[in-house]
């Protein structure tokens, strides 16, 4: 996430938000943030959300995801929100969305209009990490 310039905005049980500021190096030829960058932050948001509900001693890895890019990623910053929909012993199913905001993060308020640019459904696997 450091390479993309993204950072955690909030972490709650079952929900994680990651902020991605617009940057020219993340854009495709028309100036929209590239689908790869949008997918990466949303995959991370879903994965971290799953980790908040994973059994003790487990890490998580994404087994699969499906993403719908519903409009061009145009904005000053983007918020990727991952939410746990079902947490089982071995698998967690998450949904996520990326919202675009036209104003810079330091200028944004709770009333700043945001538009959905991507929707995701992901399956995350719990992986036991050996001690040490």
CSV table of C-alpha atoms in Angstrom, one decimal:
chain,number,residue,atom,x,y,z
A,1,UNK,CA,0.0,0.0,0.0
A,2,UNK,CA,3.0,2.3,0.6
A,3,UNK,CA,3.9,2.1,-3.1
A,4,UNK,CA,0.4,3.3,-4.0
A,5,UNK,CA,0.3,6.0,-1.4
A,6,UNK,CA,-2.6,4.4,0.4
A,7,UNK,CA,-3.1,4.4,4.2
A,8,UNK,CA,-5.5,3.0,6.7
A,9,UNK,CA,-8.3,5.4,7.6
A,10,UNK,CA,-10.1,3.2,10.1
A,11,UNK,CA,-10.3,-0.3,11.5
A,12,UNK,CA,-13.3,-1.8,13.3
A,13,UNK,CA,-14.3,-5.4,13.8
A,14,UNK,CA,-15.5,-6.5,10.4
A,15,UNK,CA,-14.8,-3.3,8.6
A,16,UNK,CA,-11.7,-1.5,7.3
A,17,UNK,CA,-11.3,1.7,5.3
A,18,UNK,CA,-8.3,2.6,3.2
A,19,UNK,CA,-7.7,6.0,1.6
A,20,UNK,CA,-6.0,6.4,-1.7
A,21,UNK,CA,-5.2,9.9,-2.9
A,22,UNK,CA,-5.3,10.6,-6.7
A,23,UNK,CA,-1.8,10.4,-8.2
A,24,UNK,CA,-0.6,10.8,-11.8
A,25,UNK,CA,1.6,7.6,-11.5
A,26,UNK,CA,-1.6,5.6,-10.7
A,27,UNK,CA,-3.5,6.9,-13.7
A,28,UNK,CA,-4.2,5.3,-17.0
A,29,UNK,CA,-4.0,7.2,-20.3
A,30,UNK,CA,-7.3,9.1,-19.8
A,31,UNK,CA,-6.4,10.3,-16.3
A,32,UNK,CA,-8.6,7.9,-14.3
A,33,UNK,CA,-7.0,5.9,-11.5
A,34,UNK,CA,-6.1,2.5,-13.0
A,35,UNK,CA,-8.3,-0.4,-12.3
A,36,UNK,CA,-5.2,-2.3,-10.9
A,37,UNK,CA,-4.7,0.3,-8.2
A,38,UNK,CA,-8.5,0.4,-7.3
A,39,UNK,CA,-8.5,-3.4,-7.2
A,40,UNK,CA,-5.4,-3.5,-5.0
A,41,UNK,CA,-6.7,-1.2,-2.3
A,42,UNK,CA,-10.1,-2.8,-2.3
A,43,UNK,CA,-8.6,-6.3,-2.0
A,44,UNK,CA,-6.5,-5.0,1.0
A,45,UNK,CA,-9.5,-3.5,2.6
A,46,UNK,CA,-11.5,-6.7,2.3
A,47,UNK,CA,-8.5,-8.8,3.5
A,48,UNK,CA,-7.9,-6.6,6.6
A,49,UNK,CA,-11.6,-6.7,7.4
A,50,UNK,CA,-11.4,-10.5,7.2
A,51,UNK,CA,-8.4,-10.5,9.5
A,52,UNK,CA,-10.4,-8.6,12.2
A,53,UNK,CA,-12.6,-11.7,12.4
A,54,UNK,CA,-10.1,-14.5,11.8
A,55,UNK,CA,-9.3,-17.0,14.5
A,56,UNK,CA,-6.4,-16.3,16.8
A,57,UNK,CA,-3.0,-17.3,15.2
A,58,UNK,CA,-4.3,-17.0,11.6
A,59,UNK,CA,-3.3,-14.8,8.8
A,60,UNK,CA,-5.5,-14.3,5.7
A,61,UNK,CA,-5.0,-14.6,1.9
A,62,UNK,CA,-7.5,-13.9,-0.8
A,63,UNK,CA,-8.7,-17.0,-2.6
A,64,UNK,CA,-10.8,-15.1,-5.2
A,65,UNK,CA,-12.5,-11.8,-5.9
A,66,UNK,CA,-14.9,-10.4,-8.4
A,67,UNK,CA,-14.8,-6.7,-9.0
A,68,UNK,CA,-17.3,-4.5,-10.9
A,69,UNK,CA,-15.9,-1.2,-12.1
A,70,UNK,CA,-19.1,0.9,-12.3
A,71,UNK,CA,-17.7,4.2,-13.4
A,72,UNK,CA,-14.3,5.8,-14.1
A,73,UNK,CA,-12.2,6.4,-11.0
A,74,UNK,CA,-12.2,10.2,-11.2
A,75,UNK,CA,-11.7,12.1,-7.9
A,76,UNK,CA,-9.2,13.8,-5.6
A,77,UNK,CA,-9.2,10.8,-3.3
A,78,UNK,CA,-10.8,7.4,-3.0
A,79,UNK,CA,-12.0,5.4,0.0
A,80,UNK,CA,-11.9,1.6,-0.2
A,81,UNK,CA,-14.3,0.0,2.3
A,82,UNK,CA,-14.1,-3.7,3.1
A,83,UNK,CA,-16.8,-5.4,5.1
A,84,UNK,CA,-17.2,-8.9,6.4
A,85,UNK,CA,-20.4,-10.5,5.3
A,86,UNK,CA,-19.8,-14.0,6.8
A,87,UNK,CA,-16.9,-15.2,8.9
A,88,UNK,CA,-16.4,-19.0,9.1
A,89,UNK,CA,-13.7,-21.2,10.5
A,90,UNK,CA,-11.7,-21.5,7.2
A,91,UNK,CA,-13.3,-18.9,4.9
A,92,UNK,CA,-14.6,-15.3,5.2
A,93,UNK,CA,-16.7,-13.7,2.6
A,94,UNK,CA,-16.4,-9.9,2.3
A,95,UNK,CA,-17.9,-7.2,0.2
A,96,UNK,CA,-16.3,-3.9,-0.6
A,97,UNK,CA,-16.7,-0.7,-2.4
A,98,UNK,CA,-14.5,2.2,-3.5
A,99,UNK,CA,-15.9,5.7,-3.2
A,100,UNK,CA,-14.6,8.7,-5.1
A,101,UNK,CA,-14.5,12.1,-3.6
A,102,UNK,CA,-14.0,15.2,-5.7
A,103,UNK,CA,-12.3,17.2,-3.0
A,104,UNK,CA,-8.9,16.6,-1.4
A,105,UNK,CA,-8.9,14.5,1.8
A,106,UNK,CA,-7.9,17.4,4.0
A,107,UNK,CA,-10.8,19.4,2.6
A,108,UNK,CA,-13.4,16.6,2.8
A,109,UNK,CA,-16.3,16.7,5.3
A,110,UNK,CA,-18.9,14.2,6.2
A,111,UNK,CA,-21.2,15.9,3.7
A,112,UNK,CA,-18.7,15.7,0.8
A,113,UNK,CA,-20.5,13.9,-2.0
A,114,UNK,CA,-19.0,10.5,-2.9
A,115,UNK,CA,-19.7,8.3,-5.9
A,116,UNK,CA,-19.2,4.5,-6.0
A,117,UNK,CA,-16.6,3.6,-8.6
A,118,UNK,CA,-16.1,-0.1,-7.8
A,119,UNK,CA,-17.8,-3.0,-6.0
A,120,UNK,CA,-16.2,-6.3,-4.9
A,121,UNK,CA,-17.0,-9.6,-3.5
A,122,UNK,CA,-14.1,-11.6,-2.1
A,123,UNK,CA,-13.4,-14.9,-0.5
A,124,UNK,CA,-10.6,-14.9,2.0
A,125,UNK,CA,-8.9,-18.0,3.4
A,126,UNK,CA,-7.6,-18.3,7.0
A,127,UNK,CA,-4.0,-19.5,7.0
A,128,UNK,CA,-2.4,-20.9,10.1
A,129,UNK,CA,1.0,-19.3,10.7
A,130,UNK,CA,3.6,-21.5,12.4
A,131,UNK,CA,5.1,-20.1,15.6
A,132,UNK,CA,8.4,-18.4,15.4
